[in-house]
Tab-separated table of C-alpha atoms in Angstrom:
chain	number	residue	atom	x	y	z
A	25	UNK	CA	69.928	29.185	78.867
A	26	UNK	CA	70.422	25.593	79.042
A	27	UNK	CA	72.757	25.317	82.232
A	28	UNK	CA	69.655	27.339	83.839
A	29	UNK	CA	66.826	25.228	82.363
A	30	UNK	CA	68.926	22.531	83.727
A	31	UNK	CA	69.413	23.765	86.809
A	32	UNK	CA	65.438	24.239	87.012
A	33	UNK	CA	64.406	20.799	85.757
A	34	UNK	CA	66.887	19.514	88.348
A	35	UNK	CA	65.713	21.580	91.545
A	36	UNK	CA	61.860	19.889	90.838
A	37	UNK	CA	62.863	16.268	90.312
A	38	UNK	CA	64.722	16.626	93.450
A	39	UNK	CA	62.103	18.188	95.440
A	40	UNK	CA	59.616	15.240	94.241
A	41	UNK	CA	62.088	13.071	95.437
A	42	UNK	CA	62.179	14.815	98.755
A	43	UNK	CA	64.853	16.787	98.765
A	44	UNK	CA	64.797	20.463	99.559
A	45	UNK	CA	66.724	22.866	98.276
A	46	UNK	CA	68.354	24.981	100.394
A	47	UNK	CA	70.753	27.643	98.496
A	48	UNK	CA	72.020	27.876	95.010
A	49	UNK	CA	75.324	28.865	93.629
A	50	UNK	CA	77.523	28.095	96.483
A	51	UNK	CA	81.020	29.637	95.997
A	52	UNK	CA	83.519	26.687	97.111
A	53	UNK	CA	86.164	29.257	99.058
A	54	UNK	CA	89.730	28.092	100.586
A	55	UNK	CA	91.926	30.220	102.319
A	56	UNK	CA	89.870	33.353	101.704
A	57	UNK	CA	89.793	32.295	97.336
A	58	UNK	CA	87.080	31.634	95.966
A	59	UNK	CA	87.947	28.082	94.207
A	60	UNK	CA	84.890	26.734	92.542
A	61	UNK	CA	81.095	26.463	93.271
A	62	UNK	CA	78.110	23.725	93.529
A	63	UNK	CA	74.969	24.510	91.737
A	64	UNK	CA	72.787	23.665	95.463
A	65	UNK	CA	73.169	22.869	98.536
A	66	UNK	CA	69.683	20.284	99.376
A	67	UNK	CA	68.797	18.668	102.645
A	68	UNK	CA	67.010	15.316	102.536
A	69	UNK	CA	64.068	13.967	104.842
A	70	UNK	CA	66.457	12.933	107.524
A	71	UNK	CA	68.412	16.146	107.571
A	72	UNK	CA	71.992	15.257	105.443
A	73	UNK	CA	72.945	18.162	103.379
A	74	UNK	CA	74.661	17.406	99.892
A	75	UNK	CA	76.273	19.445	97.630
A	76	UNK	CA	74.827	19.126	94.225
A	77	UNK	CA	76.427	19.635	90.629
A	78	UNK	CA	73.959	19.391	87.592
A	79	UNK	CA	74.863	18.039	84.507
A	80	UNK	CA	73.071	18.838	81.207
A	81	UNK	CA	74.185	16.217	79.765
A	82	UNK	CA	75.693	12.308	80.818
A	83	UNK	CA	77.961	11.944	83.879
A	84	UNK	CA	81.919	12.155	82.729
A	85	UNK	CA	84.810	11.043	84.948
A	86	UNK	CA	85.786	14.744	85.259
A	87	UNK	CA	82.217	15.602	86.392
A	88	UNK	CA	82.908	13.550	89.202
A	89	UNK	CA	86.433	14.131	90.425
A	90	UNK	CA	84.813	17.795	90.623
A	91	UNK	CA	82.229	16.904	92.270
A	92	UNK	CA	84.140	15.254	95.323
A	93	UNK	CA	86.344	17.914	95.355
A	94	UNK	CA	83.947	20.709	95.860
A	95	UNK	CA	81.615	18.825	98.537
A	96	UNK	CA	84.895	17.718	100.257
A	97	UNK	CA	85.609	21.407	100.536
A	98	UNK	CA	82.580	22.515	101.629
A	99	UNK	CA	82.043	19.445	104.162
A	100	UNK	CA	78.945	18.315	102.425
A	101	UNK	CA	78.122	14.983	100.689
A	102	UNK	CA	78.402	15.023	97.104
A	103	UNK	CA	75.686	14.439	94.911
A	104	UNK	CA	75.272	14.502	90.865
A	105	UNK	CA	71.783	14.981	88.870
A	106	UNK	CA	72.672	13.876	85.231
A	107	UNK	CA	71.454	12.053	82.424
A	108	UNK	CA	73.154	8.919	83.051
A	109	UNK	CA	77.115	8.199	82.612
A	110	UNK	CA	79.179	8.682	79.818
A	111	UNK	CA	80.825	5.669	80.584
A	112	UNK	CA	81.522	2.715	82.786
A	113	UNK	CA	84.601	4.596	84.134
A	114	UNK	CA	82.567	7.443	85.576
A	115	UNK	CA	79.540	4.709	87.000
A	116	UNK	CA	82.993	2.687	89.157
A	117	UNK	CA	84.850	6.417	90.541
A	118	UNK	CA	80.881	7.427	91.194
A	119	UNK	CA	80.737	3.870	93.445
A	120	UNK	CA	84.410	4.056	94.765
A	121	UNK	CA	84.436	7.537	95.785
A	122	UNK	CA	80.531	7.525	97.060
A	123	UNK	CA	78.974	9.981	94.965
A	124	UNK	CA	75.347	9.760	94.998
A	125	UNK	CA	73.939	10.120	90.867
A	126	UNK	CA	70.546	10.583	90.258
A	127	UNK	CA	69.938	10.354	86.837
A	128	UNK	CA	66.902	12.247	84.952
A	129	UNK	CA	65.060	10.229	82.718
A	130	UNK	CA	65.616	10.761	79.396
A	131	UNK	CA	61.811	11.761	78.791
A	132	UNK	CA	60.649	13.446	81.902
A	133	UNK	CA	56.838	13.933	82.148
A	134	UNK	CA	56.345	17.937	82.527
A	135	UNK	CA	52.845	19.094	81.784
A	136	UNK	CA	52.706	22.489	80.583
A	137	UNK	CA	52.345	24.808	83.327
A	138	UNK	CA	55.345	23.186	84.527
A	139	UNK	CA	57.253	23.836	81.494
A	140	UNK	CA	55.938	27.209	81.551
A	141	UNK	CA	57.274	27.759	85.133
A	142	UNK	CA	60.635	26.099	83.906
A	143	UNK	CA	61.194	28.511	80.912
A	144	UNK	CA	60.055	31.601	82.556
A	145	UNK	CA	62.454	31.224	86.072
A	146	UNK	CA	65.374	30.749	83.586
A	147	UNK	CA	64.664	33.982	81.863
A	148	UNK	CA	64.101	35.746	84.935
A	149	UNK	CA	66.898	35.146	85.922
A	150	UNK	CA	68.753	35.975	82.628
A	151	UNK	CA	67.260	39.275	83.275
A	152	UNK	CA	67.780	40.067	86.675
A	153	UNK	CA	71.385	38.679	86.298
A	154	UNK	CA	71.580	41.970	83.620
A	155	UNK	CA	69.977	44.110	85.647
A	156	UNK	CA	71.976	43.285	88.509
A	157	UNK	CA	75.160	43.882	86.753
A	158	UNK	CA	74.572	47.319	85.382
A	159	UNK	CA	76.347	48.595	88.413
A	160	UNK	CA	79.711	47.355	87.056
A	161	UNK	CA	79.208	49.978	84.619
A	162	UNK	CA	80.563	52.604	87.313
A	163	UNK	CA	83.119	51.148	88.763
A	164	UNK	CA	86.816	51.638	85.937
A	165	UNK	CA	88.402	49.077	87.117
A	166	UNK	CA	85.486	46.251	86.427
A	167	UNK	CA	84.702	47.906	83.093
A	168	UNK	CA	88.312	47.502	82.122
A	169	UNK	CA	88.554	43.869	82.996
A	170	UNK	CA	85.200	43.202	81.062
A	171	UNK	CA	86.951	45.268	77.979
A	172	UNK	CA	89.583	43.161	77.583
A	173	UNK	CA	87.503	39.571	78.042
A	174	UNK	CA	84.923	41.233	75.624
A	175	UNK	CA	88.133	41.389	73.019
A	176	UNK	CA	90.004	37.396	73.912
A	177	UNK	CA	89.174	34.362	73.065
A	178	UNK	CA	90.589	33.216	75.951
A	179	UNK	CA	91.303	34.063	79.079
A	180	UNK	CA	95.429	34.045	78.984
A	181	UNK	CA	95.011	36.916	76.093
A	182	UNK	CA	92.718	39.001	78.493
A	183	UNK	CA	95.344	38.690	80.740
A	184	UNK	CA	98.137	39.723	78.938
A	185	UNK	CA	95.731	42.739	77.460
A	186	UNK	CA	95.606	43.649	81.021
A	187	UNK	CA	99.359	43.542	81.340
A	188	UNK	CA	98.599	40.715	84.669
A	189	UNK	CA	98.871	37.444	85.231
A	190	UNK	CA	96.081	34.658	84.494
A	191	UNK	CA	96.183	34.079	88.570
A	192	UNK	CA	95.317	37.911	89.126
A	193	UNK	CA	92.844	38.198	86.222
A	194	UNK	CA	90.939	35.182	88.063
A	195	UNK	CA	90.997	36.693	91.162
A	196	UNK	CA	89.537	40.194	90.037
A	197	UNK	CA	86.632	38.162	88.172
A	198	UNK	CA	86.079	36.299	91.744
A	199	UNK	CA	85.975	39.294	93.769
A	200	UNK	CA	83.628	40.712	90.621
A	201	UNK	CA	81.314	37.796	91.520
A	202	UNK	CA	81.641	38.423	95.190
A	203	UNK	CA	80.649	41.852	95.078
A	204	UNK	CA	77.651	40.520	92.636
A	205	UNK	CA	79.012	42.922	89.523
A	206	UNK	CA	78.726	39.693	87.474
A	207	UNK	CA	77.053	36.101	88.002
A	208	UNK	CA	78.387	32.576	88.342
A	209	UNK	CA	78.961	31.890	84.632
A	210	UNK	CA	80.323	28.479	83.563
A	211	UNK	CA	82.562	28.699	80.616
A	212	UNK	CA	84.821	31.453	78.922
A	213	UNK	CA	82.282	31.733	76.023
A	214	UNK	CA	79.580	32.779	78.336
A	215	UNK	CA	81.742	34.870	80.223
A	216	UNK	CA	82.726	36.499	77.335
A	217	UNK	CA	79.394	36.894	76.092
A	218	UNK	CA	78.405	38.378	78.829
A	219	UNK	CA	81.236	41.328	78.985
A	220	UNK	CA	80.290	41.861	75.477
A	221	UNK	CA	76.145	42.589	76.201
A	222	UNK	CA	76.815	44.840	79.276
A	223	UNK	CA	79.851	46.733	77.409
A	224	UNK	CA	76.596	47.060	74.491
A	225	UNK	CA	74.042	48.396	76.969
A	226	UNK	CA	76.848	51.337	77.985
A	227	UNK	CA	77.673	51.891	74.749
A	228	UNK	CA	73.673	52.703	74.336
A	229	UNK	CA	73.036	54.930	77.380
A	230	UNK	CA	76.036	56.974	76.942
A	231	UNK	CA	74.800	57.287	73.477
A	232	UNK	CA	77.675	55.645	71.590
A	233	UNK	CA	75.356	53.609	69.398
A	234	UNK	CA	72.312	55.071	67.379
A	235	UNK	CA	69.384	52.679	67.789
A	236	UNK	CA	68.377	51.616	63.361
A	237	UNK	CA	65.737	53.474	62.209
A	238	UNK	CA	63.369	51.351	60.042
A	239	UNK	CA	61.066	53.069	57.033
A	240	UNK	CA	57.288	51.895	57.435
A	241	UNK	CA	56.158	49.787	54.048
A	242	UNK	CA	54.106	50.927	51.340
């Protein structure tokens, strides 16, 4: 929920600044893999397209080495929305490998509605990324992978669950994305998270788990 609130907070500032967003979630693909992805793709007033990472948080060295990489990739200029930098080594690569940062103010000014608007596109799309996913259900193959991440901590032991490699695993999750049977998730946790609520929800409409019954007081 925060990477999306984020990701929502970041999309207005930009567009005050004059940016406009063009497309979210752009897979970064080489040679026909799917390598990576940019939270947007904006254009500014005189036309230059950048590819934009959000941070949550301050601006790391790592951020930005990722950053480059992916816009390099994609042929677009990088750009970085984040609360500031971690540290002065991040603020010198930013410079030296012309990254453009624009960092949020701690305290932005968001009146309610605004908030409102904020909160409820984030859950929307928490929702519809369920919804859209339900179709994963049907296909064997999908439901197996999301078995075994539902039952790792990491993804090397959902790998060897699945009797495949770590490369192989990653491409079946990438081709899962492609085929929109599960969204752009940063993170194993989330990913496995994830696996877990969808493998729930079949579990309930094949009638595998018995909703509680609560007694009424008094």
């Amino acid at each position: 929920m925060r990477a999306r609130t984020s990701l929502e907070v970041a999309k207005r500032f930009l567009e005050q600044l004059g940016y406009r967003v063009l497309r979210e979630h752009v897979p970064v693909v080489l040679r026909g893999v799917e390598v990576g992805e940019v939270d947007l793709v904006v254009e500014d007033a005189e036309g230059r397209r950048y590819a934009v990472e959000v941070k949550a948080g301050r601006l790391s060295v790592s951020g930005v080495r990722q950053a480059k990489v992916n816009s390099d990739l994609l042929g677009l200029t990088p750009l970085i929305v984040a609360r500031g930098y971690s540290d002065d080594a991040a603020r010198v690569l930013a410079e030296e490998l012309g990254v453009k940062v624009v960092s949020l103010p701690d305290l932005m000014a968001v009146d309610e509605v605004e908030l409102y608007s904020i909160v409820r596109a984030a859950l929307e799309d928490a929702v519809l990324d369920i919804v859209c996913s339900l179709s994963v259900l049907e296909d064997p193959k999908a439901v197996e992978v999301l078995e075994a991440i539902a039952s790792s901590e990491r993804l090397e032991q959902a790998a060897e669950l699945l009797g495949v490699e770590v490369r192989e695993l990653e491409a079946r999750l990438a081709d899962m994305r492609r085929r929109g049977l599960i969204p752009p998730l940063v993170g194993y946790k989330r990913l496995r998270a994830y696996a877990t609520a969808l493998l729930i929800l079949k579990k309930l409409a094949l009638g595998e788990i018995r909703p509680i019954k609560t007694r009424g007081l008094g």
